PDB file of C-alpha atoms in Angstrom:
ATOM      1  CA  MET F 952     -18.251 -23.297  33.508  1.00 35.00           C
ATOM      2  CA  GLY F 953     -18.406 -20.939  36.256  1.00 40.00           C
ATOM      3  CA  GLN F 954     -17.667 -17.508  34.264  1.00 40.00           C
ATOM      4  CA  PRO F 955     -20.329 -15.567  32.735  1.00 38.00           C
ATOM      5  CA  ILE F 956     -21.455 -16.742  29.633  1.00 40.00           C
ATOM      6  CA  ASN F 957     -21.972 -13.344  28.133  1.00 46.00           C
ATOM      7  CA  PRO F 958     -20.958  -9.963  29.536  1.00 45.00           C
ATOM      8  CA  ALA F 959     -24.330  -8.456  29.084  1.00 49.00           C
ATOM      9  CA  TYR F 960     -26.201 -11.173  30.823  1.00 51.00           C
ATOM     10  CA  PRO F 961     -23.678 -12.258  33.422  1.00 47.00           C
ATOM     11  CA  ILE F 962     -25.269 -15.666  34.063  1.00 55.00           C
ATOM     12  CA  ALA F 963     -23.128 -18.804  34.401  1.00 59.00           C
ATOM     13  CA  GLU F 964     -24.099 -22.075  32.375  1.00 68.00           C
ATOM     14  CA  VAL F 965     -27.786 -22.942  32.877  1.00 78.00           C
ATOM     15  CA  ARG F 966     -28.040 -26.505  33.503  1.00 81.00           C
ATOM     16  CA  SER F 967     -31.668 -27.461  33.879  1.00 88.00           C
ATOM     17  CA  VAL F 968     -35.089 -26.260  32.421  1.00 90.00           C
ATOM     18  CA  ASP F 969     -35.890 -25.276  35.926  1.00 91.00           C
ATOM     19  CA  GLU F 970     -33.360 -22.853  36.159  1.00 89.00           C
ATOM     20  CA  LEU F 971     -33.903 -21.441  32.280  1.00 89.00           C
ATOM     21  CA  MET F 972     -37.453 -21.075  33.523  1.00 90.00           C
ATOM     22  CA  ASP F 973     -36.433 -18.994  36.597  1.00 91.00           C
ATOM     23  CA  ILE F 974     -34.356 -16.629  34.642  1.00 88.00           C
ATOM     24  CA  ALA F 975     -36.921 -16.294  32.056  1.00 88.00           C
ATOM     25  CA  ALA F 976     -39.577 -15.369  34.609  1.00 91.00           C
ATOM     26  CA  GLY F 977     -37.204 -13.146  36.320  1.00 88.00           C
ATOM     27  CA  MET F 978     -36.560 -11.110  32.876  1.00 86.00           C
ATOM     28  CA  GLU F 979     -40.388 -10.784  32.363  1.00 87.00           C
ATOM     29  CA  HIS F 980     -40.979  -9.567  36.098  1.00 88.00           C
ATOM     30  CA  GLU F 981     -38.259  -6.907  35.948  1.00 84.00           C
ATOM     31  CA  ALA F 982     -39.421  -5.809  32.615  1.00 83.00           C
ATOM     32  CA  ALA F 983     -43.051  -5.390  34.154  1.00 87.00           C
ATOM     33  CA  GLY F 984     -41.761  -3.503  37.109  1.00 86.00           C
ATOM     34  CA  ARG F 985     -39.952  -1.139  34.674  1.00 82.00           C
ATOM     35  CA  TYR F 986     -42.905  -0.437  32.786  1.00 84.00           C
ATOM     36  CA  GLU F 987     -44.931   0.293  35.539  1.00 88.00           C
ATOM     37  CA  GLU F 988     -42.359   2.712  36.901  1.00 81.00           C
ATOM     38  CA  LEU F 989     -42.763   4.608  33.749  1.00 78.00           C
ATOM     39  CA  ALA F 990     -46.477   4.535  33.278  1.00 85.00           C
ATOM     40  CA  ALA F 991     -46.810   6.063  36.857  1.00 84.00           C
ATOM     41  CA  ALA F 992     -44.297   8.720  36.249  1.00 77.00           C
ATOM     42  CA  MET F 993     -46.255   9.276  32.781  1.00 75.00           C
ATOM     43  CA  GLU F 994     -49.373   9.613  34.780  1.00 82.00           C
ATOM     44  CA  ARG F 995     -47.673  12.376  36.817  1.00 80.00           C
ATOM     45  CA  ALA F 996     -46.478  14.231  33.695  1.00 72.00           C
ATOM     46  CA  GLY F 997     -49.815  14.304  32.414  1.00 78.00           C
ATOM     47  CA  ASP F 998     -49.650  12.221  29.491  1.00 75.00           C
ATOM     48  CA  ALA F 999     -52.591   9.507  29.878  1.00 84.00           C
ATOM     49  CA  SER F1000     -51.912   7.897  26.574  1.00 80.00           C
ATOM     50  CA  LEU F1001     -48.382   7.011  27.243  1.00 78.00           C
ATOM     51  CA  ALA F1002     -49.393   5.898  30.723  1.00 85.00           C
ATOM     52  CA  THR F1003     -51.829   3.552  29.290  1.00 89.00           C
ATOM     53  CA  LEU F1004     -49.318   2.294  26.704  1.00 84.00           C
ATOM     54  CA  PHE F1005     -46.938   1.356  29.343  1.00 85.00           C
ATOM     55  CA  ARG F1006     -49.608  -0.029  31.699  1.00 91.00           C
ATOM     56  CA  ASP F1007     -50.264  -2.105  28.555  1.00 90.00           C
ATOM     57  CA  LEU F1008     -46.660  -2.835  28.097  1.00 85.00           C
ATOM     58  CA  ALA F1009     -46.541  -4.274  31.887  1.00 90.00           C
ATOM     59  CA  SER F1010     -49.673  -6.268  31.695  1.00 93.00           C
ATOM     60  CA  LEU F1011     -48.128  -8.152  28.425  1.00 87.00           C
ATOM     61  CA  GLU F1012     -44.936  -9.159  30.428  1.00 86.00           C
ATOM     62  CA  LYS F1013     -46.933 -10.065  33.287  1.00 91.00           C
ATOM     63  CA  ASP F1014     -48.676 -12.296  30.992  1.00 91.00           C
ATOM     64  CA  HIS F1015     -45.597 -13.531  29.847  1.00 87.00           C
ATOM     65  CA  GLU F1016     -44.497 -14.441  33.202  1.00 89.00           C
ATOM     66  CA  GLN F1017     -47.988 -16.223  34.013  1.00 92.00           C
ATOM     67  CA  GLY F1018     -47.427 -18.139  30.656  1.00 90.00           C
ATOM     68  CA  LEU F1019     -44.222 -19.636  31.813  1.00 90.00           C
ATOM     69  CA  GLY F1020     -46.044 -20.857  35.119  1.00 91.00           C
ATOM     70  CA  ARG F1021     -48.500 -22.473  32.874  1.00 92.00           C
ATOM     71  CA  TRP F1022     -45.949 -23.999  30.565  1.00 90.00           C
ATOM     72  CA  ALA F1023     -44.116 -25.542  33.518  1.00 91.00           C
ATOM     73  CA  ALA F1024     -47.565 -26.918  34.983  1.00 92.00           C
ATOM     74  CA  ARG F1025     -47.978 -28.598  31.492  1.00 92.00           C
ATOM     75  CA  GLU F1026     -44.684 -30.705  31.902  1.00 91.00           C
ATOM     76  CA  GLY F1027     -44.862 -31.302  35.814  1.00 93.00           C
ATOM     77  CA  ARG F1028     -42.603 -28.730  36.515  1.00 92.00           C
ATOM     78  CA  ARG F1029     -42.252 -26.189  39.758  1.00 93.00           C
ATOM     79  CA  VAL F1030     -43.388 -22.811  39.453  1.00 92.00           C
ATOM     80  CA  PRO F1031     -40.913 -20.608  38.095  1.00 92.00           C
ATOM     81  CA  LEU F1032     -39.410 -18.567  40.854  1.00 90.00           C
ATOM     82  CA  PRO F1033     -38.004 -15.096  39.044  1.00 87.00           C
ATOM     83  CA  ARG F1034     -34.703 -14.940  39.422  1.00 82.00           C
ATOM     84  CA  GLN F1035     -33.083 -11.835  40.797  1.00 72.00           C
ATOM     85  CA  PHE F1036     -30.467 -10.039  38.830  1.00 54.00           C
ATOM     86  CA  ALA F1037     -27.601  -7.994  40.257  1.00 36.00           C
ATOM     87  CA  TRP F1038     -26.278  -6.855  36.999  1.00 30.00           C
ATOM     88  CA  GLN F1039     -26.931  -3.315  35.448  1.00 37.00           C
ATOM     89  CA  MET F1040     -29.899  -3.696  33.129  1.00 36.00           C
ATOM     90  CA  PRO F1041     -29.541  -3.309  29.383  1.00 36.00           C
ATOM     91  CA  GLU F1042     -29.371   0.065  27.951  1.00 42.00           C
ATOM     92  CA  THR F1043     -33.007   0.596  27.323  1.00 38.00           C
ATOM     93  CA  PHE F1044     -33.769   0.103  31.202  1.00 40.00           C
ATOM     94  CA  GLY F1045     -30.802   1.964  32.031  1.00 40.00           C
ATOM     95  CA  THR F1046     -32.333   5.494  32.760  1.00 44.00           C
ATOM     96  CA  GLY F1047     -34.835   6.025  35.466  1.00 47.00           C
ATOM     97  CA  PRO F1048     -38.290   7.356  34.776  1.00 44.00           C
ATOM     98  CA  GLU F1049     -37.150  11.091  36.133  1.00 45.00           C
ATOM     99  CA  ASP F1050     -39.568  13.577  35.176  1.00 41.00           C
ATOM    100  CA  GLY F1051     -37.026  15.661  33.103  1.00 42.00           C
ATOM    101  CA  GLU F1052     -36.345  12.427  30.873  1.00 44.00           C
ATOM    102  CA  VAL F1053     -40.203  10.845  30.832  1.00 43.00           C
ATOM    103  CA  GLN F1054     -41.592  14.492  29.584  1.00 43.00           C
ATOM    104  CA  VAL F1055     -39.943  14.033  26.074  1.00 53.00           C
ATOM    105  CA  LEU F1056     -40.901  10.424  25.605  1.00 63.00           C
ATOM    106  CA  THR F1057     -43.539   9.876  22.586  1.00 71.00           C
ATOM    107  CA  ALA F1058     -45.291   6.832  21.802  1.00 73.00           C
ATOM    108  CA  TYR F1059     -42.497   6.080  19.325  1.00 77.00           C
ATOM    109  CA  ARG F1060     -39.794   6.119  21.576  1.00 76.00           C
ATOM    110  CA  ALA F1061     -41.613   4.527  24.434  1.00 77.00           C
ATOM    111  CA  LEU F1062     -42.410   1.565  21.850  1.00 79.00           C
ATOM    112  CA  GLY F1063     -38.594   1.806  21.187  1.00 80.00           C
ATOM    113  CA  ILE F1064     -37.935   0.772  24.966  1.00 79.00           C
ATOM    114  CA  ALA F1065     -40.015  -2.443  24.566  1.00 79.00           C
ATOM    115  CA  VAL F1066     -38.558  -3.171  21.218  1.00 82.00           C
ATOM    116  CA  ARG F1067     -35.318  -2.850  22.535  1.00 80.00           C
ATOM    117  CA  ASN F1068     -35.979  -5.179  25.598  1.00 79.00           C
ATOM    118  CA  GLU F1069     -37.458  -7.990  23.258  1.00 80.00           C
ATOM    119  CA  GLU F1070     -34.693  -7.817  21.176  1.00 81.00           C
ATOM    120  CA  ARG F1071     -31.839  -8.312  24.003  1.00 78.00           C
ATOM    121  CA  ALA F1072     -33.858 -11.203  25.368  1.00 81.00           C
ATOM    122  CA  PHE F1073     -34.212 -13.033  21.711  1.00 84.00           C
ATOM    123  CA  ALA F1074     -30.273 -12.602  21.538  1.00 80.00           C
ATOM    124  CA  PHE F1075     -29.995 -14.126  25.065  1.00 81.00           C
ATOM    125  CA  TYR F1076     -32.081 -17.087  24.595  1.00 85.00           C
ATOM    126  CA  THR F1077     -30.459 -17.694  21.250  1.00 82.00           C
ATOM    127  CA  TYR F1078     -27.094 -17.358  22.882  1.00 78.00           C
ATOM    128  CA  LEU F1079     -28.271 -19.919  25.421  1.00 82.00           C
ATOM    129  CA  ALA F1080     -29.586 -22.136  22.975  1.00 84.00           C
ATOM    130  CA  ALA F1081     -26.236 -22.267  21.267  1.00 79.00           C
ATOM    131  CA  LEU F1082     -23.908 -22.903  24.120  1.00 78.00           C
ATOM    132  CA  ALA F1083     -26.506 -25.272  26.175  1.00 82.00           C
ATOM    133  CA  GLU F1084     -25.072 -28.883  26.524  1.00 84.00           C
ATOM    134  CA  ASP F1085     -28.520 -30.268  27.713  1.00 87.00           C
ATOM    135  CA  ASP F1086     -30.779 -31.008  24.786  1.00 91.00           C
ATOM    136  CA  ASP F1087     -34.072 -29.912  27.002  1.00 90.00           C
ATOM    137  CA  VAL F1088     -32.175 -26.821  28.197  1.00 88.00           C
ATOM    138  CA  ARG F1089     -31.522 -26.182  24.418  1.00 89.00           C
ATOM    139  CA  LYS F1090     -35.032 -26.940  22.915  1.00 91.00           C
ATOM    140  CA  HIS F1091     -36.816 -24.341  25.745  1.00 90.00           C
ATOM    141  CA  ALA F1092     -34.471 -21.958  25.208  1.00 88.00           C
ATOM    142  CA  GLU F1093     -35.163 -22.144  21.569  1.00 90.00           C
ATOM    143  CA  ALA F1094     -38.612 -21.700  21.966  1.00 89.00           C
ATOM    144  CA  LEU F1095     -38.288 -18.956  24.457  1.00 88.00           C
ATOM    145  CA  ALA F1096     -36.371 -17.037  21.577  1.00 87.00           C
ATOM    146  CA  LYS F1097     -39.196 -17.630  18.755  1.00 85.00           C
ATOM    147  CA  GLU F1098     -41.577 -15.980  21.434  1.00 83.00           C
ATOM    148  CA  GLU F1099     -39.437 -12.877  21.948  1.00 83.00           C
ATOM    149  CA  LEU F1100     -39.222 -12.729  18.004  1.00 82.00           C
ATOM    150  CA  ASP F1101     -42.906 -12.912  17.798  1.00 81.00           C
ATOM    151  CA  HIS F1102     -42.921 -10.119  20.459  1.00 80.00           C
ATOM    152  CA  VAL F1103     -40.314  -8.039  18.464  1.00 82.00           C
ATOM    153  CA  ALA F1104     -42.621  -8.202  15.133  1.00 81.00           C
ATOM    154  CA  GLU F1105     -45.538  -7.176  16.994  1.00 79.00           C
ATOM    155  CA  LEU F1106     -44.014  -4.297  18.783  1.00 80.00           C
ATOM    156  CA  ARG F1107     -41.984  -3.015  15.783  1.00 82.00           C
ATOM    157  CA  ALA F1108     -45.333  -3.111  13.995  1.00 79.00           C
ATOM    158  CA  LEU F1109     -47.003  -0.651  16.311  1.00 79.00           C
ATOM    159  CA  ARG F1110     -43.759   1.438  16.412  1.00 80.00           C
ATOM    160  CA  ARG F1111     -43.724   2.014  12.887  1.00 78.00           C
ATOM    161  CA  ARG F1112     -47.431   3.045  12.938  1.00 77.00           C
ATOM    162  CA  ALA F1113     -46.502   5.194  15.842  1.00 76.00           C
ATOM    163  CA  PHE F1114     -43.707   6.534  13.789  1.00 75.00           C
ATOM    164  CA  HIS F1115     -45.964   7.434  10.749  1.00 70.00           C
ATOM    165  CA  ALA F1116     -48.630   9.041  13.072  1.00 70.00           C
ATOM    166  CA  GLU F1117     -46.063  11.472  14.888  1.00 67.00           C
ATOM    167  CA  ARG F1118     -44.355  12.182  11.616  1.00 64.00           C
ATOM    168  CA  GLY F1119     -46.392  11.500   8.702  1.00 57.00           C
ATOM    169  CA  ALA F1120     -43.291   9.818   7.235  1.00 52.00           C
ATOM    170  CA  PRO F1121     -44.642   7.070   4.534  1.00 54.00           C
ATOM    171  CA  TRP F1122     -43.046   3.441   5.025  1.00 54.00           C
ATOM    172  CA  ARG F1123     -41.247   2.455   1.954  1.00 65.00           C
ATOM    173  CA  ARG F1124     -41.583  -1.461   1.996  1.00 73.00           C
ATOM    174  CA  PRO F1125     -39.929  -2.864  -0.909  1.00 83.00           C
ATOM    175  CA  PRO F1126     -42.566  -4.636  -3.377  1.00 85.00           C
ATOM    176  CA  VAL F1127     -42.611  -8.228  -2.365  1.00 91.00           C
ATOM    177  CA  SER F1128     -45.075 -10.490  -4.346  1.00 92.00           C
ATOM    178  CA  SER F1129     -43.510 -13.905  -4.059  1.00 94.00           C
ATOM    179  CA  LEU F1130     -40.801 -15.634  -2.250  1.00 94.00           C
ATOM    180  CA  SER F1131     -38.296 -15.018  -5.314  1.00 93.00           C
ATOM    181  CA  ASP F1132     -38.832 -11.284  -5.025  1.00 93.00           C
ATOM    182  CA  LEU F1133     -38.173 -11.818  -1.230  1.00 94.00           C
ATOM    183  CA  ARG F1134     -34.851 -13.430  -2.203  1.00 93.00           C
ATOM    184  CA  ARG F1135     -33.856 -10.863  -4.544  1.00 93.00           C
ATOM    185  CA  VAL F1136     -34.495  -8.034  -1.950  1.00 93.00           C
ATOM    186  CA  SER F1137     -32.686  -9.921   0.610  1.00 94.00           C
ATOM    187  CA  ARG F1138     -29.525 -10.440  -1.573  1.00 94.00           C
ATOM    188  CA  GLY F1139     -29.117  -6.743  -1.885  1.00 93.00           C
ATOM    189  CA  LEU F1140     -29.789  -6.019   1.517  1.00 95.00           C
ATOM    190  CA  GLU F1141     -27.322  -8.739   2.842  1.00 95.00           C
ATOM    191  CA  ALA F1142     -24.649  -7.659   0.391  1.00 94.00           C
ATOM    192  CA  GLY F1143     -24.670  -4.194   1.602  1.00 95.00           C
ATOM    193  CA  ALA F1144     -24.285  -5.365   5.119  1.00 95.00           C
ATOM    194  CA  ALA F1145     -21.563  -7.278   4.133  1.00 95.00           C
ATOM    195  CA  GLU F1146     -19.716  -4.244   2.857  1.00 95.00           C
ATOM    196  CA  VAL F1147     -20.569  -1.824   5.644  1.00 96.00           C
ATOM    197  CA  ASP F1148     -19.781  -4.620   8.439  1.00 95.00           C
ATOM    198  CA  ALA F1149     -16.559  -5.374   6.720  1.00 95.00           C
ATOM    199  CA  ILE F1150     -15.541  -1.955   7.164  1.00 95.00           C
ATOM    200  CA  ALA F1151     -16.585  -1.768  10.761  1.00 93.00           C
ATOM    201  CA  ALA F1152     -14.539  -4.973  11.025  1.00 92.00           C
ATOM    202  CA  GLU F1153     -11.346  -3.481   9.712  1.00 93.00           C
ATOM    203  CA  LEU F1154     -11.757   0.013  11.526  1.00 92.00           C
ATOM    204  CA  VAL F1155     -12.240  -1.628  14.866  1.00 90.00           C
ATOM    205  CA  ALA F1156      -9.434  -3.954  14.435  1.00 88.00           C
ATOM    206  CA  GLU F1157      -7.302  -0.850  13.556  1.00 89.00           C
ATOM    207  CA  ALA F1158      -8.566   0.853  16.895  1.00 84.00           C
ATOM    208  CA  GLY F1159      -7.087  -2.073  18.976  1.00 80.00           C
ATOM    209  CA  ALA F1160     -10.550  -3.406  19.845  1.00 72.00           C
ATOM    210  CA  ASP F1161      -9.175  -7.113  19.889  1.00 70.00           C
ATOM    211  CA  GLY F1162     -12.552  -8.821  20.631  1.00 73.00           C
ATOM    212  CA  ALA F1163     -14.652  -6.924  18.445  1.00 78.00           C
ATOM    213  CA  GLY F1164     -12.599  -7.123  15.151  1.00 81.00           C
ATOM    214  CA  PRO F1165     -12.954 -11.003  14.991  1.00 85.00           C
ATOM    215  CA  ILE F1166     -16.619 -10.941  15.419  1.00 84.00           C
ATOM    216  CA  LEU F1167     -17.240  -8.372  13.258  1.00 89.00           C
ATOM    217  CA  ARG F1168     -15.528  -9.927  10.466  1.00 90.00           C
ATOM    218  CA  ARG F1169     -16.973 -13.388  11.008  1.00 90.00           C
ATOM    219  CA  LEU F1170     -20.684 -11.435  10.724  1.00 91.00           C
ATOM    220  CA  ALA F1171     -19.487  -9.900   7.524  1.00 93.00           C
ATOM    221  CA  GLU F1172     -18.821 -13.327   6.324  1.00 93.00           C
ATOM    222  CA  GLU F1173     -21.966 -14.545   7.496  1.00 92.00           C
ATOM    223  CA  ASP F1174     -23.641 -11.415   5.430  1.00 92.00           C
ATOM    224  CA  ARG F1175     -21.759 -12.496   2.374  1.00 93.00           C
ATOM    225  CA  GLY F1176     -22.820 -16.215   2.513  1.00 92.00           C
ATOM    226  CA  ARG F1177     -26.330 -15.033   2.721  1.00 90.00           C
ATOM    227  CA  ALA F1178     -26.178 -12.560  -0.115  1.00 89.00           C
ATOM    228  CA  GLY F1179     -24.549 -15.001  -2.260  1.00 84.00           C
ATOM    229  CA  ALA F1180     -23.151 -14.715  -5.856  1.00 69.00           C
ATOM    230  CA  SER F1181     -26.359 -14.140  -7.749  1.00 66.00           C
ATOM    231  CA  ASP F1182     -26.508 -10.856 -10.386  1.00 66.00           C
ATOM    232  CA  GLN F1183     -30.195 -11.069  -9.582  1.00 70.00           C
ATOM    233  CA  ALA F1184     -30.136  -8.765  -6.304  1.00 73.00           C
ATOM    234  CA  GLY F1185     -31.956  -5.839  -5.032  1.00 81.00           C
ATOM    235  CA  THR F1186     -30.501  -2.527  -3.764  1.00 87.00           C
ATOM    236  CA  ALA F1187     -28.471  -2.108  -0.562  1.00 88.00           C
ATOM    237  CA  SER F1188     -30.578  -0.560   2.502  1.00 88.00           C
ATOM    238  CA  HIS F1189     -31.145   3.207   2.278  1.00 88.00           C
ATOM    239  CA  VAL F1190     -28.625   3.741   4.838  1.00 88.00           C
ATOM    240  CA  VAL F1191     -25.840   1.971   2.962  1.00 92.00           C
ATOM    241  CA  GLU F1192     -26.880   3.675  -0.415  1.00 91.00           C
ATOM    242  CA  ALA F1193     -26.860   7.114   1.129  1.00 88.00           C
ATOM    243  CA  ALA F1194     -23.492   6.562   2.431  1.00 89.00           C
ATOM    244  CA  ARG F1195     -22.352   5.298  -0.921  1.00 90.00           C
ATOM    245  CA  GLN F1196     -23.696   8.197  -2.424  1.00 88.00           C
ATOM    246  CA  ALA F1197     -22.021  10.891   0.062  1.00 88.00           C
ATOM    247  CA  GLY F1198     -18.595   9.156  -0.415  1.00 89.00           C
ATOM    248  CA  THR F1199     -18.418   8.001   3.176  1.00 88.00           C
ATOM    249  CA  LEU F1200     -18.964   4.376   2.628  1.00 91.00           C
ATOM    250  CA  SER F1201     -14.833   3.592   3.057  1.00 91.00           C
ATOM    251  CA  THR F1202     -12.298   3.146   5.649  1.00 91.00           C
ATOM    252  CA  SER F1203     -10.739   6.463   4.885  1.00 91.00           C
ATOM    253  CA  ALA F1204     -14.081   8.329   5.325  1.00 90.00           C
ATOM    254  CA  LEU F1205     -15.264   6.657   8.899  1.00 90.00           C
ATOM    255  CA  THR F1206     -13.862   6.254  12.442  1.00 91.00           C
ATOM    256  CA  ALA F1207     -14.165   2.811  14.157  1.00 90.00           C
ATOM    257  CA  THR F1208     -17.480   4.214  16.010  1.00 90.00           C
ATOM    258  CA  GLY F1209     -18.664   6.054  13.246  1.00 90.00           C
ATOM    259  CA  ALA F1210     -18.500   2.745  11.192  1.00 91.00           C
ATOM    260  CA  LEU F1211     -20.043   0.704  13.938  1.00 92.00           C
ATOM    261  CA  ARG F1212     -22.890   3.353  13.989  1.00 91.00           C
ATOM    262  CA  LEU F1213     -23.549   3.114  10.407  1.00 92.00           C
ATOM    263  CA  ALA F1214     -23.547  -0.684  10.523  1.00 94.00           C
ATOM    264  CA  LEU F1215     -26.034  -0.513  13.476  1.00 90.00           C
ATOM    265  CA  ARG F1216     -28.555   1.821  11.479  1.00 90.00           C
ATOM    266  CA  ASN F1217     -28.166  -0.282   8.588  1.00 93.00           C
ATOM    267  CA  ALA F1218     -29.013  -3.391  10.719  1.00 92.00           C
ATOM    268  CA  GLU F1219     -31.867  -1.609  12.017  1.00 88.00           C
ATOM    269  CA  GLU F1220     -33.388  -0.994   8.562  1.00 89.00           C
ATOM    270  CA  ILE F1221     -32.970  -4.171   7.209  1.00 93.00           C
ATOM    271  CA  LEU F1222     -34.803  -5.916  10.530  1.00 90.00           C
ATOM    272  CA  GLU F1223     -37.625  -3.279   9.681  1.00 87.00           C
ATOM    273  CA  ILE F1224     -37.844  -4.340   6.097  1.00 91.00           C
ATOM    274  CA  TYR F1225     -37.816  -7.973   7.078  1.00 92.00           C
ATOM    275  CA  MET F1226     -40.614  -7.608   9.319  1.00 86.00           C
ATOM    276  CA  ALA F1227     -42.806  -5.474   7.237  1.00 87.00           C
ATOM    277  CA  ILE F1228     -42.337  -7.967   4.527  1.00 91.00           C
ATOM    278  CA  ALA F1229     -43.420 -10.658   6.867  1.00 89.00           C
ATOM    279  CA  GLU F1230     -46.455  -8.716   8.273  1.00 85.00           C
ATOM    280  CA  HIS F1231     -47.616  -8.156   4.484  1.00 87.00           C
ATOM    281  CA  ALA F1232     -46.326 -11.494   3.009  1.00 91.00           C
ATOM    282  CA  PRO F1233     -48.516 -12.989   0.004  1.00 91.00           C
ATOM    283  CA  ASP F1234     -48.449 -16.354   1.066  1.00 94.00           C
ATOM    284  CA  GLU F1235     -47.250 -18.579   3.885  1.00 94.00           C
ATOM    285  CA  ASP F1236     -43.764 -19.439   2.629  1.00 95.00           C
ATOM    286  CA  THR F1237     -42.908 -16.004   2.038  1.00 94.00           C
ATOM    287  CA  MET F1238     -44.026 -15.216   5.449  1.00 93.00           C
ATOM    288  CA  ARG F1239     -42.061 -17.734   6.949  1.00 92.00           C
ATOM    289  CA  GLU F1240     -38.878 -17.056   5.134  1.00 95.00           C
ATOM    290  CA  ALA F1241     -39.185 -13.301   6.128  1.00 93.00           C
ATOM    291  CA  GLN F1242     -39.481 -14.397   9.732  1.00 89.00           C
ATOM    292  CA  ARG F1243     -36.279 -16.339   9.347  1.00 90.00           C
ATOM    293  CA  LEU F1244     -34.501 -13.463   7.793  1.00 93.00           C
ATOM    294  CA  GLY F1245     -35.821 -11.443  10.859  1.00 89.00           C
ATOM    295  CA  GLU F1246     -34.627 -13.739  13.290  1.00 85.00           C
ATOM    296  CA  MET F1247     -30.968 -13.749  11.755  1.00 88.00           C
ATOM    297  CA  ALA F1248     -31.398  -9.909  11.523  1.00 90.00           C
ATOM    298  CA  VAL F1249     -32.419  -9.517  15.257  1.00 86.00           C
ATOM    299  CA  ALA F1250     -29.409 -11.517  16.307  1.00 84.00           C
ATOM    300  CA  ARG F1251     -26.948  -9.132  13.851  1.00 89.00           C
ATOM    301  CA  LEU F1252     -28.494  -6.000  15.360  1.00 87.00           C
ATOM    302  CA  ALA F1253     -27.909  -7.113  18.785  1.00 82.00           C
ATOM    303  CA  LEU F1254     -24.365  -7.935  18.111  1.00 83.00           C
ATOM    304  CA  ILE F1255     -23.453  -4.881  16.269  1.00 88.00           C
ATOM    305  CA  ARG F1256     -24.925  -3.251  19.529  1.00 83.00           C
ATOM    306  CA  SER F1257     -23.083  -5.065  22.055  1.00 77.00           C
ATOM    307  CA  GLN F1258     -19.769  -4.010  20.240  1.00 81.00           C
ATOM    308  CA  LEU F1259     -20.262  -0.155  20.484  1.00 76.00           C
ATOM    309  CA  ALA F1260     -19.440  -0.354  24.143  1.00 65.00           C
ATOM    310  CA  GLU F1261     -15.821  -1.671  23.251  1.00 66.00           C
ATOM    311  CA  VAL F1262     -14.685   0.963  20.722  1.00 66.00           C
ATOM    312  CA  ALA F1263     -13.563   4.242  21.192  1.00 54.00           C
ATOM    313  CA  ASP F1264     -12.280   7.041  18.700  1.00 46.00           C
TER     314      ASP F1264
END
């Protein structure tokens, strides 16, 4: 296969673990460099706390890159050679650290950059694992995806605390004291996701986005499968319930872009809920299930975000 496997990450088929390690090292190396640029820019802007935050993020990415080298050594492989990328960086790295932009960054927004990067990396490795024909490549891609998901959880927890510190807003985590509580909460969230994703799929198809429509329809079907048919379900997200109460949760009240943005906000909230539940889980089984749901929620979020560029009102 010579064509890119994903337009967001235009890399042809990965045929060996060494090549996969090169790609992973390149992603970590590029991220570290971007964070260092932002740290230097924040120093110039006089914001020492944000400069420290970005330096810490750069150090974290360098540790990840070095960890790949240690992993390769344990398996008797060559040292990974960071791959040089010739594509446009993901949206979070798309704007340079110009003075006029970095001065408005807060800790919350800075951590948002890190979160988005880790989410995209997770989605990329998951995509690679799904397409890999070589079992060894698939297993390594799955391991890298799991590592990125752990990073997402850590950074989202930091971002949530930064949000509270900046705005004094309480985090309303659904009460979960058992695995059955989590499943009840999840059924409600996934049912709401199925509703809004189906609306987005219909409107996107009507707008003529031939590729996005079927993708979103499959996503809505997956949401419905996770929701199940049980009456014992919690409520949908605050995003969905607010739209319902406002009378805007319908194809007649939304545009294709508006529906996608609603689906994106819903996906973001659901991921926050699953990650928060995992962070405060009462037992290991509940934690593992919340992490599993969080993994699927990251993939959903990345997929919806990737469709926004294809749709115009």
